[in-house]
Coordinates of C-alpha atoms in Angstrom, one line a residue:
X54 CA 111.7 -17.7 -102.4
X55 CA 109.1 -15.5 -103.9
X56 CA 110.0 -13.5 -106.3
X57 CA 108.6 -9.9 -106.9
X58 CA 106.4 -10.9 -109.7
X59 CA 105.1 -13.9 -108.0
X60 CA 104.7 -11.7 -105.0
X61 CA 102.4 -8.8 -106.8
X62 CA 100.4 -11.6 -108.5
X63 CA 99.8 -13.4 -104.7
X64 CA 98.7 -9.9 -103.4
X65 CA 96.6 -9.3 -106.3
X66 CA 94.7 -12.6 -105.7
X67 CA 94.3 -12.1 -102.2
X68 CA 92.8 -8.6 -102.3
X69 CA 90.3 -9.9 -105.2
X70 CA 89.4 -13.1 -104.3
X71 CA 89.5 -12.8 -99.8
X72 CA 90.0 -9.3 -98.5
X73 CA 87.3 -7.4 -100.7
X74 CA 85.0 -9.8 -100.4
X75 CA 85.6 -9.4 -97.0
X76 CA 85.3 -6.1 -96.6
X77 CA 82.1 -6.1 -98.5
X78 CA 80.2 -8.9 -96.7
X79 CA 81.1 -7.3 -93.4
X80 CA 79.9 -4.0 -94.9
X81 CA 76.9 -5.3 -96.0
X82 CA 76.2 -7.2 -92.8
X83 CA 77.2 -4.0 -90.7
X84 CA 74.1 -2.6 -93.1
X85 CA 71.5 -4.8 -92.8
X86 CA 72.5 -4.9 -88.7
X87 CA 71.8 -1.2 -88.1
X88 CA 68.9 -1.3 -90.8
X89 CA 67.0 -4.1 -87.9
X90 CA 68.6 -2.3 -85.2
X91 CA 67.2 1.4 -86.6
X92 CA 63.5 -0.7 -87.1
X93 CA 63.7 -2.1 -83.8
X94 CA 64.5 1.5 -82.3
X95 CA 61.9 3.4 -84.3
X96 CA 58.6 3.2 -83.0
X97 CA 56.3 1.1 -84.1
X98 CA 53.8 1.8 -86.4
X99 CA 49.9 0.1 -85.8
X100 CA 47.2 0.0 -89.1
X101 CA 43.9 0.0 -87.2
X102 CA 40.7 -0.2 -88.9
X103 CA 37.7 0.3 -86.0
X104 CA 39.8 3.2 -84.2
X105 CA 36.8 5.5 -84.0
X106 CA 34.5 3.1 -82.4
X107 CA 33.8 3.0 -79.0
X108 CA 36.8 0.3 -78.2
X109 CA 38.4 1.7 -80.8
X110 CA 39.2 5.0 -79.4
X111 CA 40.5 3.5 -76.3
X112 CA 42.7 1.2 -78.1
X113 CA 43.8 4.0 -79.8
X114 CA 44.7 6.5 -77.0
X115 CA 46.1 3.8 -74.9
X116 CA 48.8 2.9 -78.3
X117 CA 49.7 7.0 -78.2
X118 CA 50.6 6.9 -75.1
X119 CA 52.8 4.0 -75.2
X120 CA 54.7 6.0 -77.9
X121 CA 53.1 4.2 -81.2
X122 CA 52.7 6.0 -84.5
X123 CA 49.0 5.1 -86.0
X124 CA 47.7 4.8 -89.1
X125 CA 43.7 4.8 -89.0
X126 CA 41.4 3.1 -91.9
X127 CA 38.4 4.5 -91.5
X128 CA 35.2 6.0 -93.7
X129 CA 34.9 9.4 -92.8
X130 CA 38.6 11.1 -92.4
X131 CA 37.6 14.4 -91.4
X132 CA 35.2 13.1 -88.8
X133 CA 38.2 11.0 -87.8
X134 CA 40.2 13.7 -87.0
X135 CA 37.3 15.7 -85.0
X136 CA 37.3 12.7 -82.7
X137 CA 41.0 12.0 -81.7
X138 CA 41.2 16.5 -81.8
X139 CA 38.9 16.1 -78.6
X140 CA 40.4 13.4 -77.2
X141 CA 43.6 15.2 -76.2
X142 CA 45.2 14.0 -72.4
X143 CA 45.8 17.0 -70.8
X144 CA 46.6 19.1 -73.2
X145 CA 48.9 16.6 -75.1
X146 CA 48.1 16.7 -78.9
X147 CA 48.1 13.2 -80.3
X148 CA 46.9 14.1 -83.6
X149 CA 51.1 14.8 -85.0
X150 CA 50.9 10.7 -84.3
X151 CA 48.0 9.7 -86.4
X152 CA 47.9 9.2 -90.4
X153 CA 44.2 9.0 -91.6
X154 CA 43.5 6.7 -94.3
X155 CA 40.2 7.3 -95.9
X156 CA 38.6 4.1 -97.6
X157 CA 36.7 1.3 -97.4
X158 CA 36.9 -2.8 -96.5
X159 CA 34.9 -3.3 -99.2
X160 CA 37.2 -1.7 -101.7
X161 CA 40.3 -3.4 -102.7
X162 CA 42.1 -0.5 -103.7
X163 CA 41.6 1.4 -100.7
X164 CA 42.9 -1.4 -98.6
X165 CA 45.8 -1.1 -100.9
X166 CA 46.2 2.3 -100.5
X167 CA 46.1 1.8 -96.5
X168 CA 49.2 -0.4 -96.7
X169 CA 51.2 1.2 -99.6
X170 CA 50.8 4.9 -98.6
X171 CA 51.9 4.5 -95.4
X172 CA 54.9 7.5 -94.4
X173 CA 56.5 4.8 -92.7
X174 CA 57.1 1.1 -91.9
X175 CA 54.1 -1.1 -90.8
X176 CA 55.2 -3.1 -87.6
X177 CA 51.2 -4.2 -86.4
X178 CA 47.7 -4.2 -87.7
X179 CA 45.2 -4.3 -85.6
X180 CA 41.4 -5.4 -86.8
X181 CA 38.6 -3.8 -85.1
X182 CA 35.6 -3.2 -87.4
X183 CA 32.4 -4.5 -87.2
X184 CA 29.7 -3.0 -85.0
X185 CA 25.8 -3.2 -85.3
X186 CA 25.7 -1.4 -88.3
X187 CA 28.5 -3.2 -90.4
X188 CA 28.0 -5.6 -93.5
X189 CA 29.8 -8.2 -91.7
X190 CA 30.1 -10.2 -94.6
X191 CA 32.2 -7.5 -96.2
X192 CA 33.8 -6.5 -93.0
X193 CA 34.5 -9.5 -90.7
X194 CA 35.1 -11.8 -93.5
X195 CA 36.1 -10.3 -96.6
X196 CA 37.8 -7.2 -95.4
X197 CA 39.7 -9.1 -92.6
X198 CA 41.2 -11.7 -95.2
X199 CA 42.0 -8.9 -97.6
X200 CA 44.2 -7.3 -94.9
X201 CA 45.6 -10.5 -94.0
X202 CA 46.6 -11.4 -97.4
X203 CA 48.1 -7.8 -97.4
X204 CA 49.8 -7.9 -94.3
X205 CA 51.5 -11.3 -95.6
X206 CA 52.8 -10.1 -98.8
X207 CA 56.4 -9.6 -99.4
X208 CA 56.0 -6.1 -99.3
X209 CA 55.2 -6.1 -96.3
X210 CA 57.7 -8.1 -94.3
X211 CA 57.7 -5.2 -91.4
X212 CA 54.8 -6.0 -90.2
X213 CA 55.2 -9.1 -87.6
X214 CA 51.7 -8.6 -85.1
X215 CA 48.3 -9.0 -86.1
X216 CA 45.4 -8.8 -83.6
X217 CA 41.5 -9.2 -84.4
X218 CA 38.1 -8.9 -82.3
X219 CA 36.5 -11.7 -83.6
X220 CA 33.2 -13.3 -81.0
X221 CA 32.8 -16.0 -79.1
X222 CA 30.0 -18.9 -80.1
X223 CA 31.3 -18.2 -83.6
X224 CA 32.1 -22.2 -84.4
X225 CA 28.7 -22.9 -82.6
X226 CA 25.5 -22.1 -85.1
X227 CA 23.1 -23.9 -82.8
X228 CA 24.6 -22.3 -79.9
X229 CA 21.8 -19.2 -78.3
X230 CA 24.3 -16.3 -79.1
X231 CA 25.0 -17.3 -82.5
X232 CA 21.1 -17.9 -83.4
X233 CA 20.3 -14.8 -81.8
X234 CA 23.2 -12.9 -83.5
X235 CA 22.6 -15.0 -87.0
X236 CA 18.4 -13.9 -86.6
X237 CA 19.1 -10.4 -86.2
X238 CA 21.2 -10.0 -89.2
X239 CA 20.4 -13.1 -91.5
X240 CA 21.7 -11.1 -94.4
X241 CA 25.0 -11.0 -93.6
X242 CA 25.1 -14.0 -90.7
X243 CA 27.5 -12.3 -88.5
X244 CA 28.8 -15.5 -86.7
X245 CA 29.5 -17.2 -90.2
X246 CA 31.4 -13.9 -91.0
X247 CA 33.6 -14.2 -88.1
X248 CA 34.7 -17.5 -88.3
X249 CA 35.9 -17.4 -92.1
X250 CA 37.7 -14.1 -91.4
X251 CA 39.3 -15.7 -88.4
X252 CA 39.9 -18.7 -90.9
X253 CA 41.4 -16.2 -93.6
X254 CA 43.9 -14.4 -91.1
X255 CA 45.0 -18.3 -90.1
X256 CA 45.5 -19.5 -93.9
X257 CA 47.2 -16.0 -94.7
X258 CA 49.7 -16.4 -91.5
X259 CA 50.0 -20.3 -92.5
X260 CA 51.5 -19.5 -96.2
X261 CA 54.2 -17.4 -94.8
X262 CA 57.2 -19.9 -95.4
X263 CA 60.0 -17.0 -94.8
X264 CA 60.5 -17.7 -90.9
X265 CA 62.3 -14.4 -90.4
X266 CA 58.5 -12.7 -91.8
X267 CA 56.6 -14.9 -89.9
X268 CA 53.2 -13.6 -88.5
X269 CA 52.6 -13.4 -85.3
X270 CA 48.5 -12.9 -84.6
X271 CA 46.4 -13.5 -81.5
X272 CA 42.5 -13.7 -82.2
X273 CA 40.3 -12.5 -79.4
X274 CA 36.9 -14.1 -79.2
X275 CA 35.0 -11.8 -76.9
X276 CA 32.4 -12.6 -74.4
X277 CA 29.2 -10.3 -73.6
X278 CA 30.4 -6.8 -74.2
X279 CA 28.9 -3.5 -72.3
X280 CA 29.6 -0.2 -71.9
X281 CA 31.8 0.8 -69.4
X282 CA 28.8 3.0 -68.1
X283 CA 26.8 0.3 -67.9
X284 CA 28.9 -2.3 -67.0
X285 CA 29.8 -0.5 -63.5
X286 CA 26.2 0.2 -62.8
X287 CA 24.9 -3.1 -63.4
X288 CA 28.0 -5.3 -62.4
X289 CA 29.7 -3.1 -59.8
X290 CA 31.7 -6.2 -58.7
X291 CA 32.9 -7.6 -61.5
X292 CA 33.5 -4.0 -62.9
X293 CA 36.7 -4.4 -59.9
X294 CA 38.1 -7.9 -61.4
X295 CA 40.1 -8.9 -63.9
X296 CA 39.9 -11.3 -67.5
X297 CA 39.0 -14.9 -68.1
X298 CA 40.6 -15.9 -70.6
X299 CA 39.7 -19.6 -72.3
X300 CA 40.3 -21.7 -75.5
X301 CA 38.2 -23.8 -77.8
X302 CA 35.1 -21.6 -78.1
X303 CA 33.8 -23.1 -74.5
X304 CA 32.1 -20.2 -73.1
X305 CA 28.6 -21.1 -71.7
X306 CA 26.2 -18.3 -72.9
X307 CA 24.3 -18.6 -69.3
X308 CA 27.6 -18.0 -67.6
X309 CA 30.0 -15.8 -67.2
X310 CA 30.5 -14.7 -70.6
X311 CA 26.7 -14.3 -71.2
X312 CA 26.5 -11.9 -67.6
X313 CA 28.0 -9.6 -66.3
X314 CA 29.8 -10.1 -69.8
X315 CA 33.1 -7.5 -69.8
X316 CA 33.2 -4.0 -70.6
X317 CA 35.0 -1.9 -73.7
X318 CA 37.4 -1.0 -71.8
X319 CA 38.5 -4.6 -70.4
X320 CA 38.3 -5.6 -73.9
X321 CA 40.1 -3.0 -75.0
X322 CA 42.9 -3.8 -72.3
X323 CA 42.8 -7.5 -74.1
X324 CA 43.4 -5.9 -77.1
X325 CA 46.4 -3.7 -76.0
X326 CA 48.3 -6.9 -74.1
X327 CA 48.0 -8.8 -77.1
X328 CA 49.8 -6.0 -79.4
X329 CA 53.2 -7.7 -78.7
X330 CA 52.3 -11.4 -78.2
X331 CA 54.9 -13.9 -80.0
X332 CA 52.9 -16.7 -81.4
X333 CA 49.8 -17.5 -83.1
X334 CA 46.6 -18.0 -80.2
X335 CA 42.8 -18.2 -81.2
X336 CA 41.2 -17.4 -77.5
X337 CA 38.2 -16.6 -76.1
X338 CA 38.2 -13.6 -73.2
X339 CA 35.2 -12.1 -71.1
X340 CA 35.6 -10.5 -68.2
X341 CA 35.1 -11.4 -64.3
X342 CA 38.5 -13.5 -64.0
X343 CA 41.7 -13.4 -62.1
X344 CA 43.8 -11.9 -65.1
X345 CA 45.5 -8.8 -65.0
X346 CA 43.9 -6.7 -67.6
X347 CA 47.7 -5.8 -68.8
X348 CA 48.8 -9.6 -68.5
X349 CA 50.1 -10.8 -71.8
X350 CA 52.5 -13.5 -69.8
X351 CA 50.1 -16.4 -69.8
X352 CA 50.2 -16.8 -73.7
X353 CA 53.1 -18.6 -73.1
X354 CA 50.8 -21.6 -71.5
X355 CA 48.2 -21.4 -74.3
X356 CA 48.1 -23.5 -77.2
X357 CA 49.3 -22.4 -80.7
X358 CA 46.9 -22.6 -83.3
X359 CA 47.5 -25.2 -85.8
X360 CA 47.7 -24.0 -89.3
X361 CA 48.2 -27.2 -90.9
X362 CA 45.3 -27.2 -92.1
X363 CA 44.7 -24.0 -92.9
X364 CA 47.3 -24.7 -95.7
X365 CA 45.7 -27.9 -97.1
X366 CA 42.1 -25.6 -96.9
X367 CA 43.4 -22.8 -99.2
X368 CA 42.8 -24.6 -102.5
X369 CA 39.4 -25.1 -101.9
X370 CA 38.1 -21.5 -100.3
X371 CA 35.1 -21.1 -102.1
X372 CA 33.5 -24.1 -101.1
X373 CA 34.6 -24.2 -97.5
X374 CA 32.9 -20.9 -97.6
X375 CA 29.5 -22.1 -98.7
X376 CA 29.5 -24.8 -96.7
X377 CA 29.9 -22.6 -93.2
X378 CA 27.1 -20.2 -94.6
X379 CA 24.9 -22.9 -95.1
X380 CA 25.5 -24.5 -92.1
X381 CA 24.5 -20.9 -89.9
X382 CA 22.2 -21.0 -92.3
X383 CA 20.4 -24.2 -91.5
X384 CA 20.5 -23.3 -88.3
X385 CA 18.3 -20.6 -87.9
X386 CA 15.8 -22.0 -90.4
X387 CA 15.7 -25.5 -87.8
X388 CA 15.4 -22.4 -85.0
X389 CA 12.4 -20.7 -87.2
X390 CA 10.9 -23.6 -88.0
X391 CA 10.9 -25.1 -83.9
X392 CA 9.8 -21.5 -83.3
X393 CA 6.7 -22.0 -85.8
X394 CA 5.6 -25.7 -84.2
X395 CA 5.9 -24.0 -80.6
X396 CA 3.6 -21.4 -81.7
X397 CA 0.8 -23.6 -83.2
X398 CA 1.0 -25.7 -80.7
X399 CA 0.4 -23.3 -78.8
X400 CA -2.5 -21.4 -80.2
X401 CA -3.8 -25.5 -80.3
X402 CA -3.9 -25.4 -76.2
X403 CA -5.1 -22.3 -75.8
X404 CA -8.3 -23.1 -78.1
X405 CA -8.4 -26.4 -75.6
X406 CA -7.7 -25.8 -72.6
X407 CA -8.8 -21.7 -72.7
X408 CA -6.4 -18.4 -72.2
X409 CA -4.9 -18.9 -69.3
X410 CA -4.0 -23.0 -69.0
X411 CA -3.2 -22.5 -72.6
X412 CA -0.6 -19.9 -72.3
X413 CA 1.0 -21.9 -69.1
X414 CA 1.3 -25.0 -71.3
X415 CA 3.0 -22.7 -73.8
X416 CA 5.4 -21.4 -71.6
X417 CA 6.0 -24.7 -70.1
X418 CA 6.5 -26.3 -73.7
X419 CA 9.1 -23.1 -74.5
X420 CA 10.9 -24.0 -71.8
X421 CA 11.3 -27.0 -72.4
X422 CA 12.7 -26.8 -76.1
X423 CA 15.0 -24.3 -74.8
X424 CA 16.1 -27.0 -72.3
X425 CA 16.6 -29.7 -75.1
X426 CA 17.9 -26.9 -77.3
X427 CA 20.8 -25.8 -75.0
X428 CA 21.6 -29.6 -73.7
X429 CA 21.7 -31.4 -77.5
X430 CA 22.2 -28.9 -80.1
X431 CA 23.7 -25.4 -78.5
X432 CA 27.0 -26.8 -77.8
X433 CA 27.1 -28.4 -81.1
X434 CA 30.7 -27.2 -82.5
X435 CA 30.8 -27.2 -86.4
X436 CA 34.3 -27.1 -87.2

């Protein structure tokens, strides 16, 4: 028989040592429950750098109206705001959903500022910058792994989807589009630029060990881009279909992806079924295909990126980094320097055989380079 002392001391130890504790987990549980259930509720919340572009602003309009909350990096605040002012939807003011986040992707501090001064919980980023007149060293590459590394870090553990424009042809220096691309801007060798931001968002996602953080990203490697005014005029019929959508940076730069290409708004439909992808995919996507342009359900047959190596890779950054530089690099010097033979050869037969043989045999000897170039070298994959 328990006596009264024995009795008080038993209820004491059970109300210390099993019912509070109890009580408490179950508390704290019922906390953390509704604080996930409130985030999952809430709606979700995009960091977009590239919004006033002319994808951009589709991208943009399209996330409005599917009831995100934005927050926009870009240069020029004020002419920001002008541009999403007039592009109201009938009268439907978009504006009271956008934060403007003045700074730059070359500046650490405002990239900083972009994630930490945010009114409310990051759910998505989404990487559009770049353009004709970007330092794509600094924007593909450099600013792209700076958000990365942000968009990994502890403090920010909301934030589960990632999605980048990155280019197709990018692991292909010898390939036409990247030479051409590489030529253009040798300063800043866009192609190069791509890849190793691509290659920063994959180590960044790869050193997440928390699996309940874990990064979800989908990198879009588009094809041939036009303008939507353009596109329709030129392509009429392709303008009607949907995407093609590959892996393994296989596009042919003489098919599909090279013309008709895809529009901005096609690609901006890429972007906007990718927001919610589960997964990490590295794709390549044009247009003229047979996928819906609001199709996200064939991820599920893709293959996942492998990130193993990604991890191994991040000790030795700097050099993997000269070595992809140097290899574009190479490239279009081998591409100047063919260019240079072709030429004096060229002049050669014209002072032999006279104008018009001579400028034949030039053409004929172009065409043939191009021929060996494309067959041996353009498909030449360097990573």
């Amino acid at each position: 028989m328990i006596s009264p002392k024995h009795h008080y001391i038993f209820s004491f130890t059970f109300l210390s040592f099993v019912l509070i504790p109890l009580t408490t987990s179950s508390f704290l549980a019922t906390i953390k429950t509704a604080d996930a259930l409130t985030l999952k509720q809430s709606p979700p919340v995009a960091l977009l750098t590239g919004a006033t572009g002319r994808t951009g602003q589709i991208v943009t309009n399209e996330l409005l109206k599917k009831g995100f909350q934005v927050r926009i990096f870009c240069r020029d605040g004020q002419k920001a705001k002008e541009i999403f002012r007039n592009n109201d939807d009938n009268g439907i003011d978009y504006l009271k959903n956008i934060e403007f986040c003045q700074g730059d992707l070359g500046n650490e501090n405002d990239i900083q500022a972009a994630f930490s001064n945010a009114s409310k919980k990051l759910t998505h980023v989404i990487f559009m910058a770049g353009g004709e007149d970007a330092d794509y060293r600094v924007v593909s590459y450099q600013g792209l792994a700076k958000f990365a590394q942000k968009a990994t870090a502890v403090e920010c553990n909301t934030i589960r989807h990632f999605v980048v424009i990155s280019t197709a042809w990018c692991t292909k220096p010898y390939s036409i589009a990247s030479l051409l691309f590489n030529t253009l801007y040798f300063d800043t060798l866009p192609m190069a630029s791509y890849y190793l931001g691509e290659q920063a968002l994959r180590k960044a996602a790869a050193g997440v060990t928390d699996k309940n953080s874990s990064l979800n990203y989908v990198i879009l490697r588009a094809g041939g881009l036009n303008s939507d005014e353009r596109y329709a005029e030129k392509y009429p019929d392709a303008a009607t279909m949907g995407l093609t959508y590959q892996q393994g940076d296989t596009f042919d730069f003489f098919g599909i992806a090279g013309r008709p290409g895809m529009s901005r708004s096609q690609l901006a439909n890429a972007v906007l079924s990718a927001v919610d992808v589960e997964g990490q995919y590295t794709v390549e996507v044009t247009g003229s295909g047979n996928v819906d342009l609001n199709d996200s359900s064939f991820y599920q047959e893709l293959r996942q990126d492998d990130n193993s190596k990604a991890v191994i890779a991040n000790n030795r950054d700097d050099d993997d980094d000269t070595a992809v530089f140097d290899t574009h690099t190479q490239a279009v010097k081998q591409l100047k320097n063919t260019a240079i033979a072709a030429s004096l050869g060229g002049i050669a037969m014209i002072g032999i055989y006279g104008w018009f043989q001579g400028l034949v045999l030039l053409l004929s000897l172009d065409a043939i380079i191009i021929l060996l170039w494309s067959r041996f070298f353009a498909n030449k994959q360097a990573y």
